[in-house]
JSON list of C-alpha atoms in Angstrom, two decimals:
[
{"chain": "A", "resi": 1, "resn": "UNK", "atom": "CA", "xyz": [0.28, 0.09, -0.10]},
{"chain": "A", "resi": 2, "resn": "UNK", "atom": "CA", "xyz": [1.60, 3.81, -0.93]},
{"chain": "A", "resi": 3, "resn": "UNK", "atom": "CA", "xyz": [1.00, 6.02, 1.01]},
{"chain": "A", "resi": 4, "resn": "UNK", "atom": "CA", "xyz": [-1.21, 8.24, -1.12]},
{"chain": "A", "resi": 5, "resn": "UNK", "atom": "CA", "xyz": [-5.33, 8.29, -0.76]},
{"chain": "A", "resi": 6, "resn": "UNK", "atom": "CA", "xyz": [-6.91, 6.35, -4.03]},
{"chain": "A", "resi": 7, "resn": "UNK", "atom": "CA", "xyz": [-10.05, 8.12, -4.80]},
{"chain": "A", "resi": 8, "resn": "UNK", "atom": "CA", "xyz": [-12.74, 6.97, -3.77]},
{"chain": "A", "resi": 9, "resn": "UNK", "atom": "CA", "xyz": [-15.64, 5.57, -6.70]},
{"chain": "A", "resi": 10, "resn": "UNK", "atom": "CA", "xyz": [-18.89, 8.18, -6.97]},
{"chain": "A", "resi": 11, "resn": "UNK", "atom": "CA", "xyz": [-21.68, 6.78, -5.41]},
{"chain": "A", "resi": 12, "resn": "UNK", "atom": "CA", "xyz": [-23.99, 4.54, -7.51]},
{"chain": "A", "resi": 13, "resn": "UNK", "atom": "CA", "xyz": [-27.08, 6.95, -8.72]},
{"chain": "A", "resi": 14, "resn": "UNK", "atom": "CA", "xyz": [-30.24, 4.54, -9.08]},
{"chain": "A", "resi": 15, "resn": "UNK", "atom": "CA", "xyz": [-31.68, 3.28, -12.48]},
{"chain": "A", "resi": 16, "resn": "UNK", "atom": "CA", "xyz": [-35.20, 4.01, -12.19]},
{"chain": "A", "resi": 17, "resn": "UNK", "atom": "CA", "xyz": [-34.48, 7.79, -10.69]},
{"chain": "A", "resi": 18, "resn": "UNK", "atom": "CA", "xyz": [-31.84, 8.29, -13.62]},
{"chain": "A", "resi": 19, "resn": "UNK", "atom": "CA", "xyz": [-35.30, 7.57, -16.52]},
{"chain": "A", "resi": 20, "resn": "UNK", "atom": "CA", "xyz": [-37.65, 9.56, -14.11]},
{"chain": "A", "resi": 21, "resn": "UNK", "atom": "CA", "xyz": [-35.36, 12.72, -14.66]},
{"chain": "A", "resi": 22, "resn": "UNK", "atom": "CA", "xyz": [-35.01, 11.55, -18.31]},
{"chain": "A", "resi": 23, "resn": "UNK", "atom": "CA", "xyz": [-38.43, 11.50, -18.95]},
{"chain": "A", "resi": 24, "resn": "UNK", "atom": "CA", "xyz": [-39.44, 14.60, -16.69]},
{"chain": "A", "resi": 25, "resn": "UNK", "atom": "CA", "xyz": [-36.79, 16.78, -19.15]},
{"chain": "A", "resi": 26, "resn": "UNK", "atom": "CA", "xyz": [-38.73, 15.71, -22.41]},
{"chain": "A", "resi": 27, "resn": "UNK", "atom": "CA", "xyz": [-42.56, 16.44, -21.40]},
{"chain": "A", "resi": 28, "resn": "UNK", "atom": "CA", "xyz": [-44.57, 19.34, -22.60]},
{"chain": "A", "resi": 29, "resn": "UNK", "atom": "CA", "xyz": [-46.21, 21.88, -20.54]},
{"chain": "A", "resi": 30, "resn": "UNK", "atom": "CA", "xyz": [-49.99, 21.36, -20.48]},
{"chain": "A", "resi": 31, "resn": "UNK", "atom": "CA", "xyz": [-52.14, 22.58, -23.68]},
{"chain": "A", "resi": 32, "resn": "UNK", "atom": "CA", "xyz": [-54.72, 24.51, -22.22]},
{"chain": "A", "resi": 33, "resn": "UNK", "atom": "CA", "xyz": [-56.45, 24.08, -18.70]},
{"chain": "A", "resi": 34, "resn": "UNK", "atom": "CA", "xyz": [-58.76, 21.57, -16.99]},
{"chain": "A", "resi": 35, "resn": "UNK", "atom": "CA", "xyz": [-63.07, 23.17, -17.89]},
{"chain": "A", "resi": 36, "resn": "UNK", "atom": "CA", "xyz": [-64.96, 23.55, -14.22]},
{"chain": "A", "resi": 37, "resn": "UNK", "atom": "CA", "xyz": [-68.46, 24.34, -14.72]},
{"chain": "A", "resi": 38, "resn": "UNK", "atom": "CA", "xyz": [-69.58, 27.17, -12.80]},
{"chain": "A", "resi": 39, "resn": "UNK", "atom": "CA", "xyz": [-71.62, 27.00, -9.93]},
{"chain": "A", "resi": 40, "resn": "UNK", "atom": "CA", "xyz": [-74.95, 28.83, -12.21]},
{"chain": "A", "resi": 41, "resn": "UNK", "atom": "CA", "xyz": [-74.69, 26.29, -15.61]},
{"chain": "A", "resi": 42, "resn": "UNK", "atom": "CA", "xyz": [-74.82, 23.59, -12.77]},
{"chain": "A", "resi": 43, "resn": "UNK", "atom": "CA", "xyz": [-78.13, 24.58, -11.66]},
{"chain": "A", "resi": 44, "resn": "UNK", "atom": "CA", "xyz": [-79.14, 25.17, -14.36]},
{"chain": "A", "resi": 45, "resn": "UNK", "atom": "CA", "xyz": [-78.03, 21.48, -15.99]},
{"chain": "A", "resi": 46, "resn": "UNK", "atom": "CA", "xyz": [-80.26, 20.03, -13.10]},
{"chain": "A", "resi": 47, "resn": "UNK", "atom": "CA", "xyz": [-83.46, 21.84, -13.58]},
{"chain": "A", "resi": 48, "resn": "UNK", "atom": "CA", "xyz": [-83.16, 20.90, -17.32]},
{"chain": "A", "resi": 49, "resn": "UNK", "atom": "CA", "xyz": [-83.65, 17.21, -16.27]},
{"chain": "A", "resi": 50, "resn": "UNK", "atom": "CA", "xyz": [-85.75, 17.47, -13.61]},
{"chain": "A", "resi": 51, "resn": "UNK", "atom": "CA", "xyz": [-87.97, 19.51, -16.87]},
{"chain": "A", "resi": 52, "resn": "UNK", "atom": "CA", "xyz": [-87.03, 16.74, -18.95]},
{"chain": "A", "resi": 53, "resn": "UNK", "atom": "CA", "xyz": [-88.12, 14.34, -16.07]},
{"chain": "A", "resi": 54, "resn": "UNK", "atom": "CA", "xyz": [-91.76, 15.63, -16.80]},
{"chain": "A", "resi": 55, "resn": "UNK", "atom": "CA", "xyz": [-91.80, 15.70, -20.49]},
{"chain": "A", "resi": 56, "resn": "UNK", "atom": "CA", "xyz": [-90.50, 13.06, -21.82]},
{"chain": "A", "resi": 57, "resn": "UNK", "atom": "CA", "xyz": [-93.74, 10.96, -19.96]},
{"chain": "A", "resi": 58, "resn": "UNK", "atom": "CA", "xyz": [-95.94, 13.33, -20.93]},
{"chain": "A", "resi": 59, "resn": "UNK", "atom": "CA", "xyz": [-95.07, 13.51, -24.30]},
{"chain": "A", "resi": 60, "resn": "UNK", "atom": "CA", "xyz": [-94.96, 9.50, -24.46]},
{"chain": "A", "resi": 61, "resn": "UNK", "atom": "CA", "xyz": [-98.79, 9.37, -22.91]},
{"chain": "A", "resi": 62, "resn": "UNK", "atom": "CA", "xyz": [-99.52, 12.01, -26.02]},
{"chain": "A", "resi": 63, "resn": "UNK", "atom": "CA", "xyz": [-98.68, 10.01, -27.93]},
{"chain": "A", "resi": 64, "resn": "UNK", "atom": "CA", "xyz": [-100.06, 6.75, -27.05]},
{"chain": "A", "resi": 65, "resn": "UNK", "atom": "CA", "xyz": [-103.18, 8.89, -27.18]},
{"chain": "A", "resi": 66, "resn": "UNK", "atom": "CA", "xyz": [-102.64, 10.35, -30.47]},
{"chain": "A", "resi": 67, "resn": "UNK", "atom": "CA", "xyz": [-101.81, 6.55, -32.23]},
{"chain": "A", "resi": 68, "resn": "UNK", "atom": "CA", "xyz": [-105.52, 4.84, -30.42]},
{"chain": "A", "resi": 69, "resn": "UNK", "atom": "CA", "xyz": [-107.37, 8.11, -31.30]},
{"chain": "A", "resi": 70, "resn": "UNK", "atom": "CA", "xyz": [-106.36, 8.73, -35.30]},
{"chain": "A", "resi": 71, "resn": "UNK", "atom": "CA", "xyz": [-108.64, 5.48, -36.55]},
{"chain": "A", "resi": 72, "resn": "UNK", "atom": "CA", "xyz": [-111.46, 7.06, -34.59]},
{"chain": "A", "resi": 73, "resn": "UNK", "atom": "CA", "xyz": [-110.96, 10.76, -36.33]},
{"chain": "A", "resi": 74, "resn": "UNK", "atom": "CA", "xyz": [-110.44, 9.04, -39.51]},
{"chain": "A", "resi": 75, "resn": "UNK", "atom": "CA", "xyz": [-114.22, 7.03, -39.44]},
{"chain": "A", "resi": 76, "resn": "UNK", "atom": "CA", "xyz": [-115.49, 10.67, -38.55]},
{"chain": "A", "resi": 77, "resn": "UNK", "atom": "CA", "xyz": [-114.07, 12.17, -41.41]},
{"chain": "A", "resi": 78, "resn": "UNK", "atom": "CA", "xyz": [-115.17, 9.69, -43.82]},
{"chain": "A", "resi": 79, "resn": "UNK", "atom": "CA", "xyz": [-119.08, 9.70, -42.26]},
{"chain": "A", "resi": 80, "resn": "UNK", "atom": "CA", "xyz": [-118.72, 13.49, -43.01]},
{"chain": "A", "resi": 81, "resn": "UNK", "atom": "CA", "xyz": [-117.52, 13.45, -45.94]},
{"chain": "A", "resi": 82, "resn": "UNK", "atom": "CA", "xyz": [-121.19, 11.06, -46.74]},
{"chain": "A", "resi": 83, "resn": "UNK", "atom": "CA", "xyz": [-123.00, 13.11, -45.33]},
{"chain": "A", "resi": 84, "resn": "UNK", "atom": "CA", "xyz": [-121.80, 16.06, -47.47]},
{"chain": "A", "resi": 85, "resn": "UNK", "atom": "CA", "xyz": [-122.50, 13.91, -50.06]},
{"chain": "A", "resi": 86, "resn": "UNK", "atom": "CA", "xyz": [-125.80, 12.97, -49.41]},
{"chain": "A", "resi": 87, "resn": "UNK", "atom": "CA", "xyz": [-126.80, 17.00, -48.60]},
{"chain": "A", "resi": 88, "resn": "UNK", "atom": "CA", "xyz": [-125.49, 17.94, -52.33]},
{"chain": "A", "resi": 89, "resn": "UNK", "atom": "CA", "xyz": [-126.92, 14.93, -54.09]},
{"chain": "A", "resi": 90, "resn": "UNK", "atom": "CA", "xyz": [-130.23, 15.52, -51.72]},
{"chain": "A", "resi": 91, "resn": "UNK", "atom": "CA", "xyz": [-131.25, 18.65, -54.15]},
{"chain": "A", "resi": 92, "resn": "UNK", "atom": "CA", "xyz": [-130.52, 18.34, -57.40]},
{"chain": "A", "resi": 93, "resn": "UNK", "atom": "CA", "xyz": [-129.91, 20.58, -60.14]},
{"chain": "A", "resi": 94, "resn": "UNK", "atom": "CA", "xyz": [-133.84, 22.47, -60.86]},
{"chain": "A", "resi": 95, "resn": "UNK", "atom": "CA", "xyz": [-135.59, 20.64, -63.73]},
{"chain": "A", "resi": 96, "resn": "UNK", "atom": "CA", "xyz": [-134.94, 21.71, -67.88]},
{"chain": "A", "resi": 97, "resn": "UNK", "atom": "CA", "xyz": [-136.97, 21.22, -70.28]},
{"chain": "A", "resi": 98, "resn": "UNK", "atom": "CA", "xyz": [-136.77, 21.83, -74.39]},
{"chain": "A", "resi": 99, "resn": "UNK", "atom": "CA", "xyz": [-139.24, 23.08, -76.31]},
{"chain": "A", "resi": 100, "resn": "UNK", "atom": "CA", "xyz": [-141.93, 22.99, -73.60]},
{"chain": "A", "resi": 101, "resn": "UNK", "atom": "CA", "xyz": [-145.68, 22.77, -74.91]},
{"chain": "A", "resi": 102, "resn": "UNK", "atom": "CA", "xyz": [-148.02, 23.62, -72.91]},
{"chain": "A", "resi": 103, "resn": "UNK", "atom": "CA", "xyz": [-152.02, 23.14, -73.88]},
{"chain": "A", "resi": 104, "resn": "UNK", "atom": "CA", "xyz": [-155.27, 24.27, -72.19]},
{"chain": "A", "resi": 105, "resn": "UNK", "atom": "CA", "xyz": [-158.51, 25.84, -73.83]},
{"chain": "A", "resi": 106, "resn": "UNK", "atom": "CA", "xyz": [-160.60, 29.06, -72.18]},
{"chain": "A", "resi": 107, "resn": "UNK", "atom": "CA", "xyz": [-163.86, 30.07, -71.16]},
{"chain": "A", "resi": 108, "resn": "UNK", "atom": "CA", "xyz": [-165.56, 29.20, -74.27]},
{"chain": "A", "resi": 109, "resn": "UNK", "atom": "CA", "xyz": [-163.17, 25.71, -74.78]},
{"chain": "A", "resi": 110, "resn": "UNK", "atom": "CA", "xyz": [-161.10, 27.44, -77.65]},
{"chain": "A", "resi": 111, "resn": "UNK", "atom": "CA", "xyz": [-158.01, 26.80, -77.99]},
{"chain": "A", "resi": 112, "resn": "UNK", "atom": "CA", "xyz": [-154.79, 28.32, -76.87]},
{"chain": "A", "resi": 113, "resn": "UNK", "atom": "CA", "xyz": [-150.92, 27.49, -76.62]},
{"chain": "A", "resi": 114, "resn": "UNK", "atom": "CA", "xyz": [-147.48, 28.32, -74.56]},
{"chain": "A", "resi": 115, "resn": "UNK", "atom": "CA", "xyz": [-144.57, 27.04, -76.33]},
{"chain": "A", "resi": 116, "resn": "UNK", "atom": "CA", "xyz": [-141.03, 27.89, -75.36]},
{"chain": "A", "resi": 117, "resn": "UNK", "atom": "CA", "xyz": [-136.86, 27.46, -76.13]},
{"chain": "A", "resi": 118, "resn": "UNK", "atom": "CA", "xyz": [-136.54, 26.29, -72.69]},
{"chain": "A", "resi": 119, "resn": "UNK", "atom": "CA", "xyz": [-138.78, 26.03, -69.45]},
{"chain": "A", "resi": 120, "resn": "UNK", "atom": "CA", "xyz": [-136.95, 25.93, -65.93]},
{"chain": "A", "resi": 121, "resn": "UNK", "atom": "CA", "xyz": [-138.86, 24.79, -63.47]},
{"chain": "A", "resi": 122, "resn": "UNK", "atom": "CA", "xyz": [-139.47, 26.92, -60.29]},
{"chain": "A", "resi": 123, "resn": "UNK", "atom": "CA", "xyz": [-139.88, 25.38, -56.30]},
{"chain": "A", "resi": 124, "resn": "UNK", "atom": "CA", "xyz": [-144.08, 26.21, -57.00]},
{"chain": "A", "resi": 125, "resn": "UNK", "atom": "CA", "xyz": [-144.42, 22.86, -59.57]},
{"chain": "A", "resi": 126, "resn": "UNK", "atom": "CA", "xyz": [-146.73, 25.53, -61.32]},
{"chain": "A", "resi": 127, "resn": "UNK", "atom": "CA", "xyz": [-144.47, 28.16, -62.26]},
{"chain": "A", "resi": 128, "resn": "UNK", "atom": "CA", "xyz": [-142.35, 27.81, -64.73]},
{"chain": "A", "resi": 129, "resn": "UNK", "atom": "CA", "xyz": [-139.49, 30.23, -66.05]},
{"chain": "A", "resi": 130, "resn": "UNK", "atom": "CA", "xyz": [-140.00, 30.94, -69.70]},
{"chain": "A", "resi": 131, "resn": "UNK", "atom": "CA", "xyz": [-136.84, 31.56, -72.12]},
{"chain": "A", "resi": 132, "resn": "UNK", "atom": "CA", "xyz": [-138.30, 32.80, -75.55]},
{"chain": "A", "resi": 133, "resn": "UNK", "atom": "CA", "xyz": [-141.68, 32.49, -74.68]},
{"chain": "A", "resi": 134, "resn": "UNK", "atom": "CA", "xyz": [-144.61, 32.38, -76.91]},
{"chain": "A", "resi": 135, "resn": "UNK", "atom": "CA", "xyz": [-148.78, 32.17, -76.85]},
{"chain": "A", "resi": 136, "resn": "UNK", "atom": "CA", "xyz": [-150.53, 31.56, -79.89]},
{"chain": "A", "resi": 137, "resn": "UNK", "atom": "CA", "xyz": [-154.40, 31.87, -78.83]},
{"chain": "A", "resi": 138, "resn": "UNK", "atom": "CA", "xyz": [-157.29, 30.78, -81.85]},
{"chain": "A", "resi": 139, "resn": "UNK", "atom": "CA", "xyz": [-160.34, 33.45, -82.19]},
{"chain": "A", "resi": 140, "resn": "UNK", "atom": "CA", "xyz": [-164.11, 32.15, -83.03]},
{"chain": "A", "resi": 141, "resn": "UNK", "atom": "CA", "xyz": [-163.78, 32.77, -86.46]},
{"chain": "A", "resi": 142, "resn": "UNK", "atom": "CA", "xyz": [-160.77, 31.17, -87.25]},
{"chain": "A", "resi": 143, "resn": "UNK", "atom": "CA", "xyz": [-158.19, 33.69, -86.29]},
{"chain": "A", "resi": 144, "resn": "UNK", "atom": "CA", "xyz": [-155.45, 34.02, -83.79]},
{"chain": "A", "resi": 145, "resn": "UNK", "atom": "CA", "xyz": [-153.27, 36.77, -81.64]},
{"chain": "A", "resi": 146, "resn": "UNK", "atom": "CA", "xyz": [-149.95, 35.86, -80.81]},
{"chain": "A", "resi": 147, "resn": "UNK", "atom": "CA", "xyz": [-147.64, 37.39, -78.20]},
{"chain": "A", "resi": 148, "resn": "UNK", "atom": "CA", "xyz": [-143.84, 36.69, -77.98]},
{"chain": "A", "resi": 149, "resn": "UNK", "atom": "CA", "xyz": [-141.17, 38.33, -75.67]},
{"chain": "A", "resi": 150, "resn": "UNK", "atom": "CA", "xyz": [-137.83, 37.59, -75.12]},
{"chain": "A", "resi": 151, "resn": "UNK", "atom": "CA", "xyz": [-138.50, 35.92, -70.74]},
{"chain": "A", "resi": 152, "resn": "UNK", "atom": "CA", "xyz": [-141.53, 34.91, -69.14]},
{"chain": "A", "resi": 153, "resn": "UNK", "atom": "CA", "xyz": [-143.44, 32.90, -66.28]},
{"chain": "A", "resi": 154, "resn": "UNK", "atom": "CA", "xyz": [-145.63, 31.21, -66.98]},
{"chain": "A", "resi": 155, "resn": "UNK", "atom": "CA", "xyz": [-148.48, 29.97, -64.05]},
{"chain": "A", "resi": 156, "resn": "UNK", "atom": "CA", "xyz": [-149.77, 26.52, -65.28]},
{"chain": "A", "resi": 157, "resn": "UNK", "atom": "CA", "xyz": [-152.98, 26.32, -62.09]},
{"chain": "A", "resi": 158, "resn": "UNK", "atom": "CA", "xyz": [-154.15, 29.70, -63.03]},
{"chain": "A", "resi": 159, "resn": "UNK", "atom": "CA", "xyz": [-153.22, 30.07, -66.93]},
{"chain": "A", "resi": 160, "resn": "UNK", "atom": "CA", "xyz": [-151.29, 33.58, -65.83]},
{"chain": "A", "resi": 161, "resn": "UNK", "atom": "CA", "xyz": [-148.23, 34.82, -68.35]},
{"chain": "A", "resi": 162, "resn": "UNK", "atom": "CA", "xyz": [-145.95, 37.53, -67.41]},
{"chain": "A", "resi": 163, "resn": "UNK", "atom": "CA", "xyz": [-144.05, 38.33, -70.37]},
{"chain": "A", "resi": 164, "resn": "UNK", "atom": "CA", "xyz": [-141.41, 41.06, -70.46]},
{"chain": "A", "resi": 165, "resn": "UNK", "atom": "CA", "xyz": [-138.48, 42.49, -72.63]},
{"chain": "A", "resi": 166, "resn": "UNK", "atom": "CA", "xyz": [-139.26, 43.24, -76.29]},
{"chain": "A", "resi": 167, "resn": "UNK", "atom": "CA", "xyz": [-142.64, 42.06, -75.50]},
{"chain": "A", "resi": 168, "resn": "UNK", "atom": "CA", "xyz": [-144.65, 42.11, -79.37]},
{"chain": "A", "resi": 169, "resn": "UNK", "atom": "CA", "xyz": [-148.58, 41.01, -79.78]},
{"chain": "A", "resi": 170, "resn": "UNK", "atom": "CA", "xyz": [-149.42, 40.31, -83.06]},
{"chain": "A", "resi": 171, "resn": "UNK", "atom": "CA", "xyz": [-153.22, 39.89, -84.01]},
{"chain": "A", "resi": 172, "resn": "UNK", "atom": "CA", "xyz": [-154.26, 38.41, -87.97]},
{"chain": "A", "resi": 173, "resn": "UNK", "atom": "CA", "xyz": [-155.66, 41.78, -89.63]},
{"chain": "A", "resi": 174, "resn": "UNK", "atom": "CA", "xyz": [-152.04, 42.87, -89.05]},
{"chain": "A", "resi": 175, "resn": "UNK", "atom": "CA", "xyz": [-151.72, 45.42, -86.13]},
{"chain": "A", "resi": 176, "resn": "UNK", "atom": "CA", "xyz": [-148.35, 44.77, -84.21]},
{"chain": "A", "resi": 177, "resn": "UNK", "atom": "CA", "xyz": [-148.21, 46.08, -80.51]},
{"chain": "A", "resi": 178, "resn": "UNK", "atom": "CA", "xyz": [-144.65, 46.27, -78.84]},
{"chain": "A", "resi": 179, "resn": "UNK", "atom": "CA", "xyz": [-144.12, 47.49, -75.20]},
{"chain": "A", "resi": 180, "resn": "UNK", "atom": "CA", "xyz": [-141.49, 46.52, -72.60]},
{"chain": "A", "resi": 181, "resn": "UNK", "atom": "CA", "xyz": [-144.12, 44.19, -70.12]},
{"chain": "A", "resi": 182, "resn": "UNK", "atom": "CA", "xyz": [-146.78, 42.61, -70.22]},
{"chain": "A", "resi": 183, "resn": "UNK", "atom": "CA", "xyz": [-149.56, 39.98, -68.60]},
{"chain": "A", "resi": 184, "resn": "UNK", "atom": "CA", "xyz": [-151.54, 37.82, -70.26]},
{"chain": "A", "resi": 185, "resn": "UNK", "atom": "CA", "xyz": [-154.69, 35.91, -69.07]},
{"chain": "A", "resi": 186, "resn": "UNK", "atom": "CA", "xyz": [-155.24, 32.81, -71.29]},
{"chain": "A", "resi": 187, "resn": "UNK", "atom": "CA", "xyz": [-158.11, 31.49, -70.36]},
{"chain": "A", "resi": 188, "resn": "UNK", "atom": "CA", "xyz": [-160.08, 34.82, -69.59]},
{"chain": "A", "resi": 189, "resn": "UNK", "atom": "CA", "xyz": [-158.14, 36.06, -73.32]},
{"chain": "A", "resi": 190, "resn": "UNK", "atom": "CA", "xyz": [-157.30, 38.99, -71.67]},
{"chain": "A", "resi": 191, "resn": "UNK", "atom": "CA", "xyz": [-154.09, 40.75, -71.87]},
{"chain": "A", "resi": 192, "resn": "UNK", "atom": "CA", "xyz": [-152.82, 44.06, -70.65]},
{"chain": "A", "resi": 193, "resn": "UNK", "atom": "CA", "xyz": [-149.34, 46.32, -69.49]},
{"chain": "A", "resi": 194, "resn": "UNK", "atom": "CA", "xyz": [-148.85, 49.68, -68.18]},
{"chain": "A", "resi": 195, "resn": "UNK", "atom": "CA", "xyz": [-145.06, 50.00, -69.78]},
{"chain": "A", "resi": 196, "resn": "UNK", "atom": "CA", "xyz": [-144.48, 52.40, -72.90]},
{"chain": "A", "resi": 197, "resn": "UNK", "atom": "CA", "xyz": [-146.34, 51.47, -76.55]},
{"chain": "A", "resi": 198, "resn": "UNK", "atom": "CA", "xyz": [-145.75, 51.62, -79.35]},
{"chain": "A", "resi": 199, "resn": "UNK", "atom": "CA", "xyz": [-148.02, 49.93, -81.87]},
{"chain": "A", "resi": 200, "resn": "UNK", "atom": "CA", "xyz": [-148.96, 49.90, -85.85]},
{"chain": "A", "resi": 201, "resn": "UNK", "atom": "CA", "xyz": [-151.33, 48.06, -88.50]},
{"chain": "A", "resi": 202, "resn": "UNK", "atom": "CA", "xyz": [-153.19, 49.46, -91.66]},
{"chain": "A", "resi": 203, "resn": "UNK", "atom": "CA", "xyz": [-154.78, 52.20, -89.35]},
{"chain": "A", "resi": 204, "resn": "UNK", "atom": "CA", "xyz": [-151.80, 54.18, -88.71]},
{"chain": "A", "resi": 205, "resn": "UNK", "atom": "CA", "xyz": [-148.95, 54.70, -85.40]},
{"chain": "A", "resi": 206, "resn": "UNK", "atom": "CA", "xyz": [-149.91, 55.00, -82.15]},
{"chain": "A", "resi": 207, "resn": "UNK", "atom": "CA", "xyz": [-147.93, 55.31, -79.10]},
{"chain": "A", "resi": 208, "resn": "UNK", "atom": "CA", "xyz": [-149.38, 55.23, -75.75]},
{"chain": "A", "resi": 209, "resn": "UNK", "atom": "CA", "xyz": [-148.42, 54.93, -71.69]},
{"chain": "A", "resi": 210, "resn": "UNK", "atom": "CA", "xyz": [-150.30, 51.11, -71.42]},
{"chain": "A", "resi": 211, "resn": "UNK", "atom": "CA", "xyz": [-152.98, 48.97, -72.56]},
{"chain": "A", "resi": 212, "resn": "UNK", "atom": "CA", "xyz": [-155.93, 46.85, -72.11]},
{"chain": "A", "resi": 213, "resn": "UNK", "atom": "CA", "xyz": [-156.59, 44.06, -74.49]},
{"chain": "A", "resi": 214, "resn": "UNK", "atom": "CA", "xyz": [-160.43, 42.92, -74.40]},
{"chain": "A", "resi": 215, "resn": "UNK", "atom": "CA", "xyz": [-162.52, 40.06, -75.99]},
{"chain": "A", "resi": 216, "resn": "UNK", "atom": "CA", "xyz": [-159.48, 37.93, -77.12]},
{"chain": "A", "resi": 217, "resn": "UNK", "atom": "CA", "xyz": [-157.81, 40.10, -78.83]},
{"chain": "A", "resi": 218, "resn": "UNK", "atom": "CA", "xyz": [-160.94, 41.79, -81.06]},
{"chain": "A", "resi": 219, "resn": "UNK", "atom": "CA", "xyz": [-160.36, 44.95, -78.77]},
{"chain": "A", "resi": 220, "resn": "UNK", "atom": "CA", "xyz": [-157.64, 47.54, -77.95]},
{"chain": "A", "resi": 221, "resn": "UNK", "atom": "CA", "xyz": [-158.13, 50.14, -75.77]},
{"chain": "A", "resi": 222, "resn": "UNK", "atom": "CA", "xyz": [-154.52, 51.81, -74.95]},
{"chain": "A", "resi": 223, "resn": "UNK", "atom": "CA", "xyz": [-154.10, 54.30, -71.82]},
{"chain": "A", "resi": 224, "resn": "UNK", "atom": "CA", "xyz": [-152.54, 57.05, -70.34]},
{"chain": "A", "resi": 225, "resn": "UNK", "atom": "CA", "xyz": [-151.71, 60.14, -72.73]},
{"chain": "A", "resi": 226, "resn": "UNK", "atom": "CA", "xyz": [-151.47, 58.67, -76.19]},
{"chain": "A", "resi": 227, "resn": "UNK", "atom": "CA", "xyz": [-150.77, 59.87, -79.94]},
{"chain": "A", "resi": 228, "resn": "UNK", "atom": "CA", "xyz": [-151.61, 58.67, -83.16]},
{"chain": "A", "resi": 229, "resn": "UNK", "atom": "CA", "xyz": [-150.75, 59.09, -86.41]},
{"chain": "A", "resi": 230, "resn": "UNK", "atom": "CA", "xyz": [-153.98, 57.64, -88.41]},
{"chain": "A", "resi": 231, "resn": "UNK", "atom": "CA", "xyz": [-153.52, 56.78, -92.72]},
{"chain": "A", "resi": 232, "resn": "UNK", "atom": "CA", "xyz": [-155.84, 57.31, -95.28]},
{"chain": "A", "resi": 233, "resn": "UNK", "atom": "CA", "xyz": [-157.52, 60.00, -93.54]},
{"chain": "A", "resi": 234, "resn": "UNK", "atom": "CA", "xyz": [-159.55, 57.46, -90.35]}
]
């Protein structure tokens, strides 16, 4: 042994401690801090959970009720549609006749005829509305009187014919009378009107405020103010 002191070896470091120190040197700091909810946010979440506990069962019950009731609603809707169709079908359109002809006899068994382009039945079974009506009245001596207009209404029970819209009366002798409206009693063989009248014939021309026809056209009385222009000095 020499008199010099020999160097002592360094104390050994544990292997595990060396590895931990090396790992700590290579670790990165955390990228973000951990988020923690506030007291208000926690209270709101608790309230939402409580509300959901009540609403979800109620919504489920409502859905089940809708599934159970829906077929019944469909049946009620079908019945309503059937009822509506029945109501519509129960009110048919008014009966319309094309080229109708009504014939009758007056008090002295003389025939008269009423024709039209179209006849429409009204709510009263005895009354019809006429398009382009025409009435022919035959006289005892074989002559005739013809009345026609644009529109009319015929009461079959009373033998009453109302005419309006350029009413024209023709007589077998060549006389013609034009007015806006007239009423004809076919069974009595009379007619009358209170609208302005224009008449012409072999006698000349005449205008008045109305007229009265009696004895199945044999006598015509012009009412109101009348003005005539006679021909042939008559």
